[in-house]
C-alpha positions as a printed NumPy array, in Angstrom:
array([[  54.751,   18.777,  -74.64 ],
       [  58.561,   19.395,  -73.651],
       [  60.041,   17.908,  -76.514],
       [  58.269,   19.639,  -78.984],
       [  58.998,   22.94 ,  -77.443],
       [  63.009,   21.824,  -77.148],
       [  62.78 ,   21.305,  -80.689],
       [  61.174,   24.713,  -81.859],
       [  63.63 ,   26.865,  -79.683],
       [  66.416,   24.557,  -81.786],
       [  64.814,   25.553,  -84.598],
       [  64.724,   28.952,  -84.24 ],
       [  68.172,   29.328,  -83.126],
       [  69.288,   28.542,  -86.792],
       [  68.323,   31.858,  -89.079],
       [  69.842,   30.571,  -92.096],
       [  67.485,   27.751,  -91.835],
       [  63.935,   29.717,  -91.263],
       [  65.436,   31.738,  -93.822],
       [  66.082,   28.868,  -97.029],
       [  61.832,   27.608,  -95.111],
       [  61.633,   30.871,  -95.95 ],
       [  62.567,   31.308,  -99.648],
       [  61.03 ,   27.408, -100.054],
       [  57.872,   28.605,  -99.173],
       [  58.043,   30.833, -101.45 ],
       [  58.83 ,   28.893, -104.231],
       [  56.332,   26.453, -103.283],
       [  53.618,   28.83 , -103.461],
       [  54.762,   29.811, -107.006],
       [  54.689,   26.983, -108.071],
       [  52.547,   24.269, -106.437],
       [  49.789,   26.66 , -104.734],
       [  49.223,   29.684, -107.645],
       [  47.86 ,   26.187, -109.805],
       [  45.254,   25.349, -106.92 ],
       [  41.773,   27.188, -107.386],
       [  41.75 ,   30.447, -105.778],
       [  40.22 ,   31.52 , -102.926],
       [  40.422,   29.269,  -99.318],
       [  41.748,   26.322, -101.301],
       [  45.369,   27.933, -101.262],
       [  44.723,   29.501,  -98.189],
       [  44.583,   26.234,  -96.686],
       [  47.499,   25.422,  -98.745],
       [  49.954,   28.158,  -97.73 ],
       [  48.784,   27.942,  -94.049],
       [  52.225,   26.341,  -93.343],
       [  53.232,   29.428,  -95.097],
       [  51.98 ,   31.656,  -93.281],
       [  52.758,   29.572,  -89.848],
       [  56.634,   30.106,  -90.794],
       [  56.444,   33.85 ,  -91.128],
       [  55.188,   33.908,  -87.981],
       [  57.95 ,   32.493,  -86.378],
       [  60.592,   34.356,  -87.97 ],
       [  61.359,   37.192,  -86.339],
       [  61.852,   34.964,  -83.274],
       [  65.11 ,   34.166,  -84.927],
       [  66.597,   37.586,  -83.878],
       [  67.826,   38.556,  -80.324],
       [  67.5  ,   42.155,  -81.211],
       [  64.496,   44.124,  -80.552],
       [  64.604,   46.416,  -83.536],
       [  65.48 ,   43.804,  -85.824],
       [  62.168,   41.842,  -84.68 ],
       [  59.845,   44.792,  -84.692],
       [  61.005,   45.384,  -88.335],
       [  60.711,   41.403,  -89.94 ],
       [  57.183,   41.67 ,  -87.894],
       [  56.522,   44.57 ,  -89.883],
       [  57.817,   42.804,  -93.44 ],
       [  57.254,   39.559,  -93.061],
       [  55.017,   38.503,  -90.645],
       [  52.358,   40.822,  -91.757],
       [  52.864,   42.907,  -94.815],
       [  54.592,   39.723,  -96.562],
       [  51.775,   37.309,  -95.53 ],
       [  49.211,   39.977,  -96.328],
       [  50.754,   39.707,  -99.935],
       [  50.311,   36.235,  -99.974],
       [  46.302,   36.073,  -98.579],
       [  45.794,   38.439, -101.71 ],
       [  47.716,   36.541, -104.136],
       [  45.181,   33.625, -102.829],
       [  42.585,   35.933, -104.745],
       [  44.493,   36.259, -107.572],
       [  44.9  ,   39.818, -106.829],
       [  47.68 ,   42.028, -105.667],
       [  51.434,   42.603, -106.092],
       [  52.404,   38.91 , -106.578],
       [  49.744,   37.859, -109.337],
       [  51.247,   40.354, -111.04 ],
       [  55.149,   38.399, -111.085],
       [  55.496,   36.205, -113.744],
       [  58.927,   34.055, -112.666],
       [  60.002,   33.276, -109.29 ],
       [  62.343,   35.898, -108.592],
       [  60.18 ,   38.346, -109.231],
       [  58.363,   36.436, -106.428],
       [  60.63 ,   36.356, -103.865],
       [  61.721,   39.617, -104.368],
       [  57.963,   41.247, -104.179],
       [  57.28 ,   39.22 , -101.867],
       [  59.509,   40.447,  -98.698],
       [  61.276,   43.649,  -99.584],
       [  59.229,   47.302, -100.527],
       [  59.18 ,   46.743, -104.109],
       [  56.723,   46.798, -107.059],
       [  56.872,   45.85 , -110.476],
       [  55.345,   49.215, -112.61 ],
       [  52.219,   48.921, -114.48 ],
       [  52.705,   51.584, -117.027],
       [  56.018,   50.575, -118.761],
       [  55.97 ,   52.106, -123.021],
       [  59.163,   50.187, -124.143],
       [  60.562,   46.72 , -122.913],
       [  64.181,   45.691, -123.356],
       [  66.559,   42.554, -123.097],
       [  69.757,   43.263, -123.247],
       [  71.659,   39.994, -123.334],
       [  75.673,   39.006, -124.826],
       [  75.636,   38.576, -127.913],
       [  72.594,   39.387, -129.043],
       [  70.365,   42.038, -130.521],
       [  67.967,   44.327, -128.76 ],
       [  64.672,   45.154, -130.228],
       [  61.203,   46.694, -129.096],
       [  58.052,   44.627, -127.591],
       [  56.749,   44.518, -131.402],
       [  59.237,   42.225, -132.481],
       [  60.087,   45.393, -135.488],
       [  63.869,   46.462, -135.378],
       [  63.713,   49.551, -133.98 ],
       [  66.706,   51.02 , -136.86 ],
       [  68.538,   49.553, -139.272],
       [  70.278,   47.35 , -136.809],
       [  71.503,   50.032, -134.823],
       [  70.442,   50.986, -131.59 ],
       [  69.223,   54.421, -131.17 ],
       [  71.979,   57.914, -130.18 ],
       [  69.233,   58.997, -127.161],
       [  68.553,   55.417, -126.156],
       [  72.943,   54.536, -126.435],
       [  73.361,   57.43 , -124.785],
       [  70.1  ,   56.296, -121.591],
       [  71.643,   52.994, -121.082],
       [  75.22 ,   53.24 , -121.659],
       [  74.682,   50.47 , -124.545],
       [  77.843,   50.671, -127.264],
       [  77.053,   51.183, -131.098],
       [  77.951,   48.036, -131.905],
       [  75.257,   46.094, -130.677],
       [  72.324,   45.088, -132.861],
       [  68.307,   45.372, -132.356],
       [  66.398,   42.01 , -131.061],
       [  63.882,   40.906, -128.828],
       [  62.393,   42.226, -125.862],
       [  61.623,   40.504, -122.57 ],
       [  58.796,   41.173, -119.86 ],
       [  61.267,   43.448, -118.15 ],
       [  62.354,   46.965, -119.009],
       [  65.731,   48.911, -118.27 ],
       [  65.511,   51.13 , -115.554],
       [  64.358,   55.112, -116.58 ],
       [  66.973,   56.247, -114.005],
       [  64.283,   57.611, -111.745],
       [  65.937,   57.712, -108.649],
       [  62.599,   55.329, -107.173],
       [  63.994,   52.416, -109.512],
       [  66.542,   49.637, -108.711],
       [  67.772,   47.441, -111.367],
       [  69.134,   43.517, -110.664],
       [  71.126,   41.743, -112.997],
       [  70.893,   38.052, -113.736],
       [  73.058,   36.128, -116.383],
       [  73.113,   39.969, -118.476],
       [  68.956,   39.997, -118.078],
       [  68.13 ,   43.125, -116.553],
       [  64.256,   43.336, -114.852],
       [  63.174,   46.451, -113.481],
       [  61.617,   47.248, -109.554],
       [  59.92 ,   50.006, -108.205],
       [  60.816,   51.021, -104.822],
       [  57.572,   51.617, -102.947],
       [  57.431,   54.972, -101.34 ],
       [  56.609,   54.585,  -97.523],
       [  56.542,   57.999,  -96.214],
       [  55.486,   61.167,  -97.884],
       [  56.173,   64.769,  -95.913],
       [  53.621,   63.54 ,  -93.148],
       [  54.393,   66.353,  -91.429],
       [  52.338,   68.419,  -94.72 ],
       [  48.805,   66.554,  -93.32 ],
       [  45.972,   68.407,  -93.814],
       [  44.064,   65.795,  -92.446],
       [  43.288,   62.999,  -90.217],
       [  42.657,   61.293,  -93.401],
       [  45.754,   62.456,  -95.412],
       [  48.061,   61.718,  -92.354],
       [  47.088,   57.818,  -92.829],
       [  45.667,   57.207,  -96.295],
       [  48.937,   59.295,  -98.492],
       [  51.418,   60.267,  -96.481],
       [  52.084,   58.   ,  -93.171],
       [  53.391,   54.017,  -94.168],
       [  52.17 ,   54.035,  -97.435],
       [  53.133,   50.761,  -97.564],
       [  51.629,   49.536,  -95.058],
       [  48.011,   51.108,  -96.17 ],
       [  47.764,   50.002,  -99.802],
       [  48.062,   46.189,  -98.132],
       [  45.408,   47.53 ,  -95.619],
       [  43.009,   48.975,  -98.742],
       [  43.763,   45.772, -101.186],
       [  42.984,   43.411,  -98.485],
       [  40.526,   44.927,  -95.99 ],
       [  39.227,   48.681,  -96.563],
       [  38.568,   47.367, -100.458],
       [  36.919,   43.816,  -99.803],
       [  34.957,   45.075,  -96.744],
       [  33.683,   48.028,  -98.766],
       [  32.6  ,   45.834, -101.505],
       [  30.151,   43.77 ,  -99.464],
       [  28.433,   47.035,  -97.404],
       [  27.756,   49.364, -100.106],
       [  26.028,   46.534, -101.75 ],
       [  23.847,   45.899,  -98.937],
       [  20.484,   48.136,  -98.98 ],
       [  20.067,   48.943,  -95.403],
       [  23.352,   50.586,  -94.735],
       [  24.186,   52.644,  -97.898],
       [  27.413,   53.998,  -99.031],
       [  28.653,   57.087,  -96.985],
       [  27.761,   54.15 ,  -93.713],
       [  30.154,   50.923,  -95.989],
       [  32.952,   53.515,  -96.11 ],
       [  32.72 ,   54.985,  -92.277],
       [  32.775,   50.91 ,  -91.379],
       [  35.069,   49.781,  -93.998],
       [  37.644,   52.594,  -92.586],
       [  37.061,   51.309,  -88.687],
       [  36.988,   47.778,  -89.544],
       [  40.714,   48.526,  -91.4  ],
       [  41.993,   50.394,  -87.971],
       [  41.149,   47.637,  -86.338],
       [  42.948,   45.603,  -88.134],
       [  45.752,   47.995,  -88.282],
       [  45.423,   47.947,  -84.322],
       [  45.965,   43.733,  -84.222],
       [  48.737,   43.698,  -86.685],
       [  50.39 ,   46.69 ,  -84.414],
       [  49.812,   44.905,  -81.184],
       [  51.212,   41.669,  -82.61 ],
       [  54.808,   44.181,  -83.448],
       [  54.415,   44.917,  -79.827],
       [  54.12 ,   40.905,  -79.004],
       [  57.533,   40.25 ,  -80.962],
       [  59.251,   43.936,  -79.321],
       [  58.643,   43.141,  -76.154],
       [  59.305,   38.87 ,  -76.28 ],
       [  55.846,   37.804,  -75.49 ],
       [  56.513,   38.806,  -72.032],
       [  54.247,   41.36 ,  -71.546],
       [  51.792,   38.849,  -69.235],
       [  49.265,   41.555,  -69.126],
       [  48.918,   43.479,  -72.473],
       [  47.644,   47.275,  -71.868],
       [  46.383,   47.239,  -75.903],
       [  47.552,   50.714,  -75.485],
       [  49.236,   50.241,  -79.005],
       [  45.655,   49.113,  -80.373],
       [  43.285,   51.762,  -79.008],
       [  45.752,   54.276,  -80.765],
       [  44.931,   52.754,  -83.969],
       [  41.301,   52.255,  -83.11 ],
       [  40.924,   56.079,  -81.801],
       [  42.484,   57.581,  -85.209],
       [  39.996,   55.388,  -87.326],
       [  37.606,   56.615,  -85.42 ],
       [  38.448,   60.349,  -85.683],
       [  39.1  ,   59.615,  -89.748],
       [  35.298,   58.382,  -89.092],
       [  34.307,   61.739,  -87.728],
       [  36.54 ,   63.786,  -90.178],
       [  34.218,   62.445,  -93.336],
       [  30.447,   62.291,  -91.295],
       [  31.792,   66.379,  -91.267],
       [  32.828,   66.432,  -94.889],
       [  29.839,   64.542,  -95.915],
       [  27.09 ,   66.988,  -94.161],
       [  29.889,   70.017,  -94.657],
       [  30.031,   70.526,  -91.255],
       [  32.586,   73.464,  -90.277],
       [  32.964,   74.476,  -86.265],
       [  36.119,   76.647,  -86.696],
       [  39.271,   77.666,  -88.776],
       [  40.45 ,   75.174,  -91.157],
       [  43.777,   76.66 ,  -90.041],
       [  43.052,   76.304,  -86.424],
       [  41.988,   72.815,  -87.32 ],
       [  44.565,   71.083,  -89.636],
       [  47.071,   72.591,  -86.324],
       [  45.236,   70.879,  -84.183],
       [  44.801,   67.911,  -85.496],
       [  48.543,   67.375,  -85.894],
       [  48.777,   67.938,  -82.12 ],
       [  46.566,   65.475,  -81.724],
       [  48.39 ,   62.82 ,  -84.356],
       [  51.528,   63.653,  -82.285],
       [  50.537,   63.544,  -78.275],
       [  48.625,   60.868,  -79.054],
       [  51.412,   58.848,  -81.162],
       [  53.597,   59.585,  -78.388],
       [  51.363,   58.335,  -75.577],
       [  49.696,   55.407,  -77.003],
       [  52.646,   54.581,  -79.393],
       [  56.118,   55.278,  -78.294],
       [  55.984,   55.356,  -74.336],
       [  54.353,   51.314,  -74.407],
       [  57.221,   50.517,  -76.241],
       [  59.855,   51.83 ,  -74.248],
       [  58.471,   51.355,  -71.332],
       [  57.901,   46.866,  -72.624],
       [  60.161,   46.78 ,  -75.091],
       [  63.3  ,   44.091,  -74.341],
       [  66.646,   43.547,  -76.159],
       [  66.886,   40.365,  -75.812],
       [  64.683,   37.318,  -75.537],
       [  65.446,   34.3  ,  -73.516],
       [  64.026,   31.7  ,  -76.575],
       [  67.194,   33.623,  -78.743],
       [  69.763,   33.054,  -76.387]])
């Protein structure tokens, strides 16, 4: 037992090795696991990868870095892989291992609606996705000015990767003169303008995690419950919301565990209760909307909701992290 513990500690003291294994696990997921039947067989095959994602944040001594990695790697990447096991989510759209790795780790996505697709290669021509020439062998002037292409280039084939449209949320990566376009996931959208609990958690605060929770927890739960005659569609939505926030609470409690180095032997569960409380508030809000109950002026209601979110956020989320958070972990020393 002691020997195994020493091996794990030695393993965690080498972040480069863990990162290499992470890349290896993602390639294994793309090339091997994708060939297995969807569902349980893929989840079982990915069990070692999930364990590796759990270990990854422990390689770093900073509480801030552990918190960030536990969110993006342990939580979000795991959820993306779970969706991938059922041919759902962003990873199911990836057509090559580079896309698969980048979208697994980073808050990136491949746009679905792309009207024209281009490929630019040294000495090769550019053509529309239909493989028909755009013009008489020269790229139109507006396209040249938009993408900075010289007039000497001819028209050729297109790949599945369009050039960035120049929008601020797009990212262009280049490899061997082949360009791939990604869009950065929007995480926050002016949360201070939220008019309700649903607006705050569903559309403004951490939209990235909300999207993953909707795909992995809310949608499957809602679909399973609404088909039950004794539940009903409205009740199914409410139960799906509560279930989603319970899972979110567990994942945030796990992040808190990473930040505190797992040294909080008697957890207060304040972080967990914060998210469960928000889920209960959203559920009541939906019930009031369904019944058209209005008990106060909407402007007063919006103000009180904002105050409640801020105070509960501070006392149940910020204070526990500040009180229990440790800057270094003994396991990484």
